[in-house]
Coordinates of C-alpha atoms in Angstrom, one line a residue:
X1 CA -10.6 35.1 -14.2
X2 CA -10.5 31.6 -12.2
X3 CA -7.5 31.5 -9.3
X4 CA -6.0 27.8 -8.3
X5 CA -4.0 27.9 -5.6
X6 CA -1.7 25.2 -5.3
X7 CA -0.2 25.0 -2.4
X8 CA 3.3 22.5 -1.4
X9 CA 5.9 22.6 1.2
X10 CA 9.4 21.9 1.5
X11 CA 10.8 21.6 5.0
X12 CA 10.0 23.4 2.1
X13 CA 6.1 22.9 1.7
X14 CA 5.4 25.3 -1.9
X15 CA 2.1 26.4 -1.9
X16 CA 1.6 25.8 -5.7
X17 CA -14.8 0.4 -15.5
X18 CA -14.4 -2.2 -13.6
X19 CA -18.2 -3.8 -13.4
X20 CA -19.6 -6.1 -11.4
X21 CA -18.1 -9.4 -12.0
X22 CA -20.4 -11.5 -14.1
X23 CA -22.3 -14.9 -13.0
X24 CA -20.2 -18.4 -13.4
X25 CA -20.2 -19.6 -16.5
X26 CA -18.7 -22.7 -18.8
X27 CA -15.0 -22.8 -18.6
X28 CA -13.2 -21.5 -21.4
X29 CA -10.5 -23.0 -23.2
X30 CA -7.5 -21.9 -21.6
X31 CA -6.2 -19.5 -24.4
X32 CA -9.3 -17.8 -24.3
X33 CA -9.3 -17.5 -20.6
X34 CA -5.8 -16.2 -20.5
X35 CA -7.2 -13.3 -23.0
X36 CA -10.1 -12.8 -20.5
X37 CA -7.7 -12.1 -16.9
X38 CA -5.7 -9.8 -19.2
X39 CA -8.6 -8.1 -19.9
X40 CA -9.8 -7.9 -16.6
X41 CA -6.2 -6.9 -15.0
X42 CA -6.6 -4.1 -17.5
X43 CA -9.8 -2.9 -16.4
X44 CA -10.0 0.9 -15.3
X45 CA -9.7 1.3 -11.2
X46 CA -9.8 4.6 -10.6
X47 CA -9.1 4.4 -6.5
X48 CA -8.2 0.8 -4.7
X49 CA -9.4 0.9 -1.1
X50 CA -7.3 -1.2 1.3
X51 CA -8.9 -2.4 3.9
X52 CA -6.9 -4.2 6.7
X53 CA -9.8 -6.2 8.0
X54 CA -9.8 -4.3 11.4
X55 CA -13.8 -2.8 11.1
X56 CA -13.7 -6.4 12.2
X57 CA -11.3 -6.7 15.1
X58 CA -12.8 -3.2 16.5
X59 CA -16.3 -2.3 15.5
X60 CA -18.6 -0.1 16.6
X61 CA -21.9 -1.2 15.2
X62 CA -24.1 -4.2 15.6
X63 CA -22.1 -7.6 14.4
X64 CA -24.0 -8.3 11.2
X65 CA -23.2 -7.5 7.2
X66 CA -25.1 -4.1 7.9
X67 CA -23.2 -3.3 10.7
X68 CA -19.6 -4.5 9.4
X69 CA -20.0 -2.1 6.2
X70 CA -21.5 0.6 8.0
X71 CA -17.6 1.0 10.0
X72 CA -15.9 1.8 6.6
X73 CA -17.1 0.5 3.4
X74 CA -21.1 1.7 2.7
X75 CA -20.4 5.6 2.4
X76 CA -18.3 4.4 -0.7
X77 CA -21.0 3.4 -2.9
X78 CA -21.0 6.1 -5.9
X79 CA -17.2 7.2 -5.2
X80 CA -14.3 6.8 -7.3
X81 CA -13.3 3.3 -5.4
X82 CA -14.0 0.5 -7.9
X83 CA -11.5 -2.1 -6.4
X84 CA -11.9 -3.3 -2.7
X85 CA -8.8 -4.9 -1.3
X86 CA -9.8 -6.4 1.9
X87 CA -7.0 -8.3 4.3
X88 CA -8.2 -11.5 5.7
X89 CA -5.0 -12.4 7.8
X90 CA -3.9 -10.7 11.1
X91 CA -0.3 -12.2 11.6
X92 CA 0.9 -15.1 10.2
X93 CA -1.4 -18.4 11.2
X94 CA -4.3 -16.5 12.3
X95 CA -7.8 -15.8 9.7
X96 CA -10.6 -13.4 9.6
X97 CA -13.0 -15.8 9.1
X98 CA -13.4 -20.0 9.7
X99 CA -10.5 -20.8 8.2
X100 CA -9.7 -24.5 8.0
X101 CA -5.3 -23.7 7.1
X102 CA -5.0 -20.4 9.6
X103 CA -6.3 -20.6 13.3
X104 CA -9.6 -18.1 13.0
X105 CA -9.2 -14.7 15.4
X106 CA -11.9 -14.8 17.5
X107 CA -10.2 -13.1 20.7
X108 CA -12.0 -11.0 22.9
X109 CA -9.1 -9.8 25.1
X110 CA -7.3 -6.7 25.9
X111 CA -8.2 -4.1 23.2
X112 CA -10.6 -6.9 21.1
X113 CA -13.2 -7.3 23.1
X114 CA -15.4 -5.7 20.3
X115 CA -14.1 -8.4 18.2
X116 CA -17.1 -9.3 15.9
X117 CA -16.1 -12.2 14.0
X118 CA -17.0 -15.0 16.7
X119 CA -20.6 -13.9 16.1
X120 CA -20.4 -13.8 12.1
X121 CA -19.2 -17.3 12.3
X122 CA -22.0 -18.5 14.1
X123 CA -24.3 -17.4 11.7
X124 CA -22.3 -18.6 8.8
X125 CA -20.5 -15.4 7.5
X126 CA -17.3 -14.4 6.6
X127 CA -16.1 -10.6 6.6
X128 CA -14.6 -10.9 3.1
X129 CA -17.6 -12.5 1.1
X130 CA -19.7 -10.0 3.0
X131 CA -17.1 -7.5 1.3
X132 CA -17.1 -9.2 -2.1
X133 CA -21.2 -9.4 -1.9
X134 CA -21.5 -5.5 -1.5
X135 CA -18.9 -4.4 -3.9
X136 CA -20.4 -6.4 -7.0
X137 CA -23.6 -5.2 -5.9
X138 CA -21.7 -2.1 -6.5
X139 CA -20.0 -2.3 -9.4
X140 CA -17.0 -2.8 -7.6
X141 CA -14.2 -6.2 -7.4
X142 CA -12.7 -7.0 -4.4
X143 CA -9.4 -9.3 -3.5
X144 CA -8.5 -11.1 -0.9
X145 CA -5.3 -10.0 1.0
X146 CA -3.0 -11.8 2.6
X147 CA -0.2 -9.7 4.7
X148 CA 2.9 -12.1 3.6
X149 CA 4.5 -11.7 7.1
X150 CA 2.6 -9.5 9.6
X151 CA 4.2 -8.6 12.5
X152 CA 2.4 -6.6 14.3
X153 CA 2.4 -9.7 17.5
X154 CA 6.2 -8.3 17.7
X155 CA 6.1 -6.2 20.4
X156 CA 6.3 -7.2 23.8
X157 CA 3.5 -5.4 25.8
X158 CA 0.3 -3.7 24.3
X159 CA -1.4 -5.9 21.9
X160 CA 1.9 -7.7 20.9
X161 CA 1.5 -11.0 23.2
X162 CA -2.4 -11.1 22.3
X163 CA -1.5 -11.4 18.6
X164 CA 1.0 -14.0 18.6
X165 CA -0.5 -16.9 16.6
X166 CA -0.4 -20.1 17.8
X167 CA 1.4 -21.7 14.6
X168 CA 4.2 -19.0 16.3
X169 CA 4.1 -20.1 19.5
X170 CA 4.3 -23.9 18.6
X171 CA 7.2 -23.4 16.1
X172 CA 9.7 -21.0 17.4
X173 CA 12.2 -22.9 14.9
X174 CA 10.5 -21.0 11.9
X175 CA 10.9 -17.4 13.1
X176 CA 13.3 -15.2 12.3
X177 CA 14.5 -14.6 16.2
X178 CA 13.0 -14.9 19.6
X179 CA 11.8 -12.3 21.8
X180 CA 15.2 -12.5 24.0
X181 CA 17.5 -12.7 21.0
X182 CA 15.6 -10.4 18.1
X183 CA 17.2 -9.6 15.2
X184 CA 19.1 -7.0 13.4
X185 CA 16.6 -6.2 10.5
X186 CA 12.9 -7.0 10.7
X187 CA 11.4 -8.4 13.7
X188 CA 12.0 -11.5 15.6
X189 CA 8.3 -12.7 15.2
X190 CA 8.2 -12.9 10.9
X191 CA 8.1 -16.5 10.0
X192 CA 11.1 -17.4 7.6
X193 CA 10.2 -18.4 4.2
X194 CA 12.9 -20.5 4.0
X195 CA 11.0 -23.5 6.1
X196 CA 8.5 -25.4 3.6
X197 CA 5.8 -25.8 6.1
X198 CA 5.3 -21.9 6.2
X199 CA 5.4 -21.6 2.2
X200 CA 2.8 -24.5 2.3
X201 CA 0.9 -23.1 4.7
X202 CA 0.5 -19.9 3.0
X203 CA -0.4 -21.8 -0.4
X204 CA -3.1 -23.5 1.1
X205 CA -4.3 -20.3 2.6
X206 CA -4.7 -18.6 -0.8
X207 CA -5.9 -21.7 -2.2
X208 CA -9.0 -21.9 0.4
X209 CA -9.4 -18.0 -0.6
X210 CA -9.6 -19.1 -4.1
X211 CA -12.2 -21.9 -3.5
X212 CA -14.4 -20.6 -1.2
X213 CA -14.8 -16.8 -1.9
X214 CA -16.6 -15.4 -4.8
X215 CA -13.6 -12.6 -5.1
X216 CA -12.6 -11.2 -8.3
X217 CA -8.5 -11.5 -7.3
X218 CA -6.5 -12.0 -4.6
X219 CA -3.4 -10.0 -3.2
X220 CA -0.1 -10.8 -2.0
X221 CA 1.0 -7.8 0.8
X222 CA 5.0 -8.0 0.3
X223 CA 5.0 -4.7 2.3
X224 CA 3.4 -5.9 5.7
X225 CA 6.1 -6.6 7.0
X226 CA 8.9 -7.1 4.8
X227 CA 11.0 -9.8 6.3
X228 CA 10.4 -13.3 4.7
X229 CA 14.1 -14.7 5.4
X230 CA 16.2 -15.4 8.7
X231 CA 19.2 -14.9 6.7
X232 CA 18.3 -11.6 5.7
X233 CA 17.1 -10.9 9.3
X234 CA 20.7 -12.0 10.7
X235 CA 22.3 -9.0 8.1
X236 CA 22.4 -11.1 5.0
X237 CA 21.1 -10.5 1.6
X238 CA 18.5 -13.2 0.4
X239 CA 20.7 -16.4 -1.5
X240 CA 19.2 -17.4 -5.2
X241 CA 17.9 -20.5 -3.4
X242 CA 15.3 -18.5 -1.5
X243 CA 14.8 -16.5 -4.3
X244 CA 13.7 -19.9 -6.3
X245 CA 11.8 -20.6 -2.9
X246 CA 9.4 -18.0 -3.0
X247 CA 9.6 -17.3 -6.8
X248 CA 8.4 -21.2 -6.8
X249 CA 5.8 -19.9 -4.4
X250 CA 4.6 -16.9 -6.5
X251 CA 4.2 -19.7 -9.4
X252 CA 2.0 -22.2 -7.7
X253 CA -0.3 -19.7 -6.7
X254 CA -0.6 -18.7 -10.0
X255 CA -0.8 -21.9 -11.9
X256 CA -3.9 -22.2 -8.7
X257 CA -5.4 -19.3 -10.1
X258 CA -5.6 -20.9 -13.4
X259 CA -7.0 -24.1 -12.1
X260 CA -9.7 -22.6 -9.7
X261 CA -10.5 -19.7 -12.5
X262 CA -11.0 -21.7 -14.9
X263 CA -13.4 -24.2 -13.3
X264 CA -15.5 -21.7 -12.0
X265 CA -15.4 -19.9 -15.5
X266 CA -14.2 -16.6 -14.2
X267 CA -10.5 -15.4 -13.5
X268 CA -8.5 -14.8 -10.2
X269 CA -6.2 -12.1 -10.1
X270 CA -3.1 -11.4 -8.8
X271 CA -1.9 -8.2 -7.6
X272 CA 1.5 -7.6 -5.5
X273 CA 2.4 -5.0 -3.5
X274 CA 6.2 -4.4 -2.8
X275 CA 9.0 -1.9 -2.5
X276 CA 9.5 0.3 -5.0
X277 CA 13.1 -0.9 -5.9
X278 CA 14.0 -4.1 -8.3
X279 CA 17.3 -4.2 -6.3
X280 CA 15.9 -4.3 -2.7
X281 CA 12.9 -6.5 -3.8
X282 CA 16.0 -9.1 -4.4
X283 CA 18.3 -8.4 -1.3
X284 CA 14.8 -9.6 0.8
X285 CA 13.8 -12.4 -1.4
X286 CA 11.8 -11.2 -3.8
X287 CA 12.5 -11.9 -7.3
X288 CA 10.1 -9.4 -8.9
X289 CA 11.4 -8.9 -12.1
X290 CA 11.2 -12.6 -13.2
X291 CA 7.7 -12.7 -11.5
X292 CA 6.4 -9.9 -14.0
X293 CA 8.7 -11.7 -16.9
X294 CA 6.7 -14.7 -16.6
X295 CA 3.5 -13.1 -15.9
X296 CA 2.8 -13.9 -13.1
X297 CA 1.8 -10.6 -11.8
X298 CA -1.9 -9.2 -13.2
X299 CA -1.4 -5.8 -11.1
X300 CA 1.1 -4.1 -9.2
X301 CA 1.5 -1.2 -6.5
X302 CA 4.4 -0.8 -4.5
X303 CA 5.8 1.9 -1.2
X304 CA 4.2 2.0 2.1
X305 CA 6.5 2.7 4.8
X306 CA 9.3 4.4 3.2
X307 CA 9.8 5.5 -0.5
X308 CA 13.1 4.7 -2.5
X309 CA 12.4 6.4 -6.0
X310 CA 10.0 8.7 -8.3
X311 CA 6.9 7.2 -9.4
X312 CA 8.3 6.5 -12.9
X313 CA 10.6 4.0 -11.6
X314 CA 7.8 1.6 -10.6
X315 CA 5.4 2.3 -13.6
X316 CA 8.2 2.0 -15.5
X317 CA 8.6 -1.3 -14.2
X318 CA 4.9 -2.6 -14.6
X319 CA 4.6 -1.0 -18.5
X320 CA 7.9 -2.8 -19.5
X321 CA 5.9 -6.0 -18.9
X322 CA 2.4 -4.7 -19.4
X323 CA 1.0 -5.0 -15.9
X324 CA -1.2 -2.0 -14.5
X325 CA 0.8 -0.1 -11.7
X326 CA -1.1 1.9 -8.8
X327 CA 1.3 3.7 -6.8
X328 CA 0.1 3.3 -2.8
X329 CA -0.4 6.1 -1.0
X330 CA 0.1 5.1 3.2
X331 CA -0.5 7.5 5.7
X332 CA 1.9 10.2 6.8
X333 CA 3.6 9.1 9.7
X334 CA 5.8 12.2 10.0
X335 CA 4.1 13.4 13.1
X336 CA 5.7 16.4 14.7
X337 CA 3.3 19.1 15.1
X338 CA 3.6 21.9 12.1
X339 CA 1.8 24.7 10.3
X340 CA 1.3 22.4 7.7
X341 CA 0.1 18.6 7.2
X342 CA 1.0 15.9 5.1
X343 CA -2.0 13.9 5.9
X344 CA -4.3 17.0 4.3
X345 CA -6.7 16.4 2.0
X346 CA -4.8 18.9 0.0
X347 CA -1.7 16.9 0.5
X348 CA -3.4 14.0 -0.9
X349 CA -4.5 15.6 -4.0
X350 CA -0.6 16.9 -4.8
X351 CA 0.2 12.7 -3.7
X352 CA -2.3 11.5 -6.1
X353 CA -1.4 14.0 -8.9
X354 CA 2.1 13.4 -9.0
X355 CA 1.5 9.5 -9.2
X356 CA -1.0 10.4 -12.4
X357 CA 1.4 12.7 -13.8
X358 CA 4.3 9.8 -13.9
X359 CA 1.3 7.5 -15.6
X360 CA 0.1 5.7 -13.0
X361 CA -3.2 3.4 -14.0
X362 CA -4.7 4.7 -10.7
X363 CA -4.3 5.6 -7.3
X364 CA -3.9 2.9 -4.3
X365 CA -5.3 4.2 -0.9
X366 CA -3.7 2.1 2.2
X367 CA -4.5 3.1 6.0
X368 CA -7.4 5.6 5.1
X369 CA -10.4 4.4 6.6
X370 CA -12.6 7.2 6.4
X371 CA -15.6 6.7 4.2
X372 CA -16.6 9.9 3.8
X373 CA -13.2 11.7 3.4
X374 CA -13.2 13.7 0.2
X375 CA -10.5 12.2 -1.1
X376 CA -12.6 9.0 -2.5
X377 CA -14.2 11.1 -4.4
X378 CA -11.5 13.4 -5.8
X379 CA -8.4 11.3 -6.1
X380 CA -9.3 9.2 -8.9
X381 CA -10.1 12.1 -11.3
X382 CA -6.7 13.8 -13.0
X383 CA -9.2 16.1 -14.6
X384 CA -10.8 17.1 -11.7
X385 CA -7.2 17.3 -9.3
X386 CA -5.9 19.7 -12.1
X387 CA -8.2 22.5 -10.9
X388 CA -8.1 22.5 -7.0
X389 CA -5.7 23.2 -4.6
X390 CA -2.3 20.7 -3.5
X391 CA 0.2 21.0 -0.4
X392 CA 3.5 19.7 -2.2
X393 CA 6.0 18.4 0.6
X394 CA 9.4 17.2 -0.3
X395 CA 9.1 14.0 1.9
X396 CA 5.7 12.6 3.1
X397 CA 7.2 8.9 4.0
X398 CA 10.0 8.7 6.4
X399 CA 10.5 5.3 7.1
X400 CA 14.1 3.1 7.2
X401 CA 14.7 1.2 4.6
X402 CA 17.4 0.0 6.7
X403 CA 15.1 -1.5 8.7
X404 CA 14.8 -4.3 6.9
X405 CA 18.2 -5.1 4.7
X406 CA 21.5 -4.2 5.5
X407 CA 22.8 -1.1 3.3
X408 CA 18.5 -0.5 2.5
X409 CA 18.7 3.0 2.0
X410 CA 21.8 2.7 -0.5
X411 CA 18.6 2.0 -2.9
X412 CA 17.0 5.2 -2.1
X413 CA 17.3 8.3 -4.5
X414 CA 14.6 10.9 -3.2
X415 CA 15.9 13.7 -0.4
X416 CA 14.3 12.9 3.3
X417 CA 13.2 16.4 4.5
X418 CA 11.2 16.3 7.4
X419 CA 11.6 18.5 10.6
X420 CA 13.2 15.3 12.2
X421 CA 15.6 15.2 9.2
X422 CA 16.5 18.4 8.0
X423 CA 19.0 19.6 5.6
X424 CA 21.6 22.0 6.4
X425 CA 22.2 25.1 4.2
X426 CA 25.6 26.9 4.0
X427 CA 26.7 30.4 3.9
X428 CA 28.8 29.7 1.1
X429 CA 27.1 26.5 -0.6
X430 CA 23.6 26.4 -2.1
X431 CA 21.6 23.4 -0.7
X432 CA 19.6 22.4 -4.2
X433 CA 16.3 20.3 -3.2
X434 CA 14.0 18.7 -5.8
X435 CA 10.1 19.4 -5.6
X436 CA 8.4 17.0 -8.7
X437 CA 4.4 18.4 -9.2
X438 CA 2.0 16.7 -10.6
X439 CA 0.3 20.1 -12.3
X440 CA 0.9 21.9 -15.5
X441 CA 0.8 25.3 -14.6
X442 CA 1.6 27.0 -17.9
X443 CA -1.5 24.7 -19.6
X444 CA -3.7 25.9 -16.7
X445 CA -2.8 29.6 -17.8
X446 CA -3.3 28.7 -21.3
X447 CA -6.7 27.6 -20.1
X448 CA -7.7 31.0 -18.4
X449 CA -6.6 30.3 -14.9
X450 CA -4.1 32.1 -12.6
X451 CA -2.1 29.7 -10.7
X452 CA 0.2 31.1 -7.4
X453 CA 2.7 29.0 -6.3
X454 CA 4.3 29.8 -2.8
X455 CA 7.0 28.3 -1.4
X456 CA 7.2 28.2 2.4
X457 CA 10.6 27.2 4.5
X458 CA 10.7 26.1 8.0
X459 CA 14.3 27.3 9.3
X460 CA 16.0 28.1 12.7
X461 CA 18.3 30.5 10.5
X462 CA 18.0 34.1 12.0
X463 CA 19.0 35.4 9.1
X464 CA 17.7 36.0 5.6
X465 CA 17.7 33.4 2.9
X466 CA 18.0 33.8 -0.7
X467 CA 15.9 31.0 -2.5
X468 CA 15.1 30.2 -6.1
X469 CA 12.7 27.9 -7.5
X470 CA 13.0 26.7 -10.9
X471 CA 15.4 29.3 -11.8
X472 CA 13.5 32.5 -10.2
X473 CA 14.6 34.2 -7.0
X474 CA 12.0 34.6 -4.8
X475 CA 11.1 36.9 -2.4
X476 CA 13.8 36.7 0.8
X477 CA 11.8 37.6 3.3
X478 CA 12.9 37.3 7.4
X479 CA 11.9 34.1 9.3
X480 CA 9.2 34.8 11.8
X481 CA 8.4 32.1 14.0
X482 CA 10.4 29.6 12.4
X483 CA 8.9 29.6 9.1
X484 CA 10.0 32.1 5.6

């Protein structure tokens, strides 16, 4: 007899072909291409890999193509990763590569003094092609990503002042505050959508992506950060004329898609990663239901910092309009020291299998850069996930939604259980909490296998607790060191 132990946690943990793209060839008539990107947005992608363009910024090995892979991206080669989604914009007005629109990064100050991409350019090479070259050798695609309004030049000591882009610095006008006077949502650095000079500048960028880069799609990073609008900065919600505005955007670089894909015989892409929330997509200026109406959208995957619903929600969304959904898994950044981790390999099996269970297409990685984690090649496999141990957690992302729209977390409808925010339980009132899994248990014991489920609790309570799971009391035993 086989034993799978799958293992979760509330605060509770319970233990419980995409190919290479093909060489240019004659245009086809539109129709026909339009029945092509379809095709190719429905292509099986088991994992999407994320990568934020820092192996650049910060490498370790020799500044050539060899080297650059080496940092995150060669060890991938036979894994379940068959999309590479590799950012090519720092914050906004500054490039990872010689950029003509955006004002390439090539300093070597303060914690980039490793900063590689001064020596690429001198030899003619750009981070992203040397991405897009190795993944069709591969049999993988790869997009270009552009982060819609990174921030990370927000803060005012560390790397903040090193990152602020000179298109910020010489238009102060088209942020959405000022270092002395920041604002109450986002942060005072985003640019505000709301100028045309920033939604042409960003067009252009995708456009020089488009016409320069033999990628397979491009991306549009809704999630880093997600302030586009002063107005929505200041407290507001985002008005239907800057919905139109970037909507308006979101169409042009479309209808540029079409133009450069079909000239070079071979589609462009579009994927779109947002909140996980129709409603909140709107109060920041995102119309994203009328982007997928129009189809306008080839794939979609959505959370990062903080997560308002269940998966079914967003696939949901995506198979109402048939558009492939890939629910993003960030990084963990509950951080307070405990017996158990949400940034586990086994924690990222129970992540992954939940999304598959709710019908996810495949599984989105975002801030995992190890290569040779296991994860790449585990994650992408339902089949395989089914037979090896999980770490369930009731909450794995704790960020406020609040932190960028007024009333944000009014759109949220999963608990937040973390040892930062914990729940209190009553002496005369059960506290119900909802665990969703991803497995099957009773089909694994059909199957032969014995599955154990344990349920641990992290308390201060000195005394005992009665708990039940799904309808069964469990044991009650006492609380020794803070944890049943």
């Amino acid at each position: 007899m086989q034993h799978v132990l799958i293992r979760s946690w509330f605060l509770f943990p319970l233990l419980l072909q995409l190919h290479a793209a093909p060489a240019a060839q004659q245009p086809h008539p539109l129709h026909e291409f339009r029945a092509l990107r379809w095709e190719l947005a429905h292509c099986k992608r088991r994992l999407i890999f994320n990568n934020d363009g820092d192996d650049v910024i910060y490498r370790k090995n020799d500044p050539t193509p060899a080297g650059l892979l080496a940092e995150r991206t060669t060890p991938l080669a036979g894994s379940q990763v068959e999309s590479i989604f590799y950012s090519n914009s720092l914050c906004f007005g500054d490039a990872l590569h010689d950029s003509k629109v955006f004002k390439p990064f090539t300093s070597k100050e303060y914690i980039f003094k490793d900063n590689c991409l001064p020596e690429l350019m001198s030899r003619g090479l750009a981070p992203v092609q040397i991405m897009a070259d190795f993944g069709h050798r591969h049999g993988m695609e790869v997009f270009w990503d552009m982060r819609m309004n990174d921030t990370h030049d927000a803060g005012l000591s560390g790397y903040g002042p090193y990152l602020l882009t000179k298109f910020k610095r010489d238009n102060p006008a088209m942020l959405c505050g000022t270092k002395d006077k920041q604002p109450r949502y986002g942060s005072w650095s985003s640019v505000d959508y709301a100028h045309p000079e920033v939604r042409e500048l960003a067009f252009r960028f995708f456009e020089e992506a488009c016409t320069r880069f033999d990628i397979d799609g491009i991306e549009l990073d809704f999630l880093r950060h997600a302030c586009f609008f002063k107005t929505v900065a200041q407290g507001g919600r985002a008005t239907q004329a800057e919905l139109q505005m970037m909507s308006d955007l979101v169409r042009r670089i479309h209808r540029m898609t079409e133009e450069v894909g079909v000239k070079r015989g071979r589609p462009i892409l579009i994927a779109i990663r947002i909140p996980d929330s129709v409603e909140f997509c709107k109060g920041i200026g995102l119309d994203v239901e009328t982007w997928l109406a129009e189809g306008l959208v080839d794939i979609l995957s959505g959370t990062c910092y903080f997560r308002l619903n269940r998966w079914d929600t967003l696939i949901g969304l995506g198979h109402k309009h048939n558009v492939p959904v890939y629910p993003c898994l960030s990084e963990s950044r509950v951080r307070v020291k405990s017996r158990f981790q949400r940034n586990s390999t086994a924690s990222y099996r129970a992540r992954a299998m939940r999304a598959w269970a709710a019908g996810a297409d495949g599984i989105y990685l975002f801030n995992y850069f190890n290569p040779r984690g296991a994860i790449w090649r585990e994650l992408g496999d339902p089949e395989k996930l089914r037979t090896m141990d999980k770490l369930y957690f009731v909450t794995v992302r704790d960020g406020d939604p609040n932190r960028y729209l007024v009333n944000g977390s009014q759109y949220c409808n999963l608990p937040i259980l973390t040892p930062k925010s914990p729940l209190p339980i009553s002496a005369n009132k059960a506290l119900a909490v909802p665990l969703v899994i991803g497995d099957h248990p009773p089909k694994a014991q059909r199957e032969g296998w014995r599955v154990t489920a344990t349920c641990h609790v992290q308390t201060d309570a000195g005394e005992q607790l009665r708990a039940v799971l799904n309808g069964t009391a469990l044991l009650s035993p006492k609380a020794q060191d803070g944890w049943l």
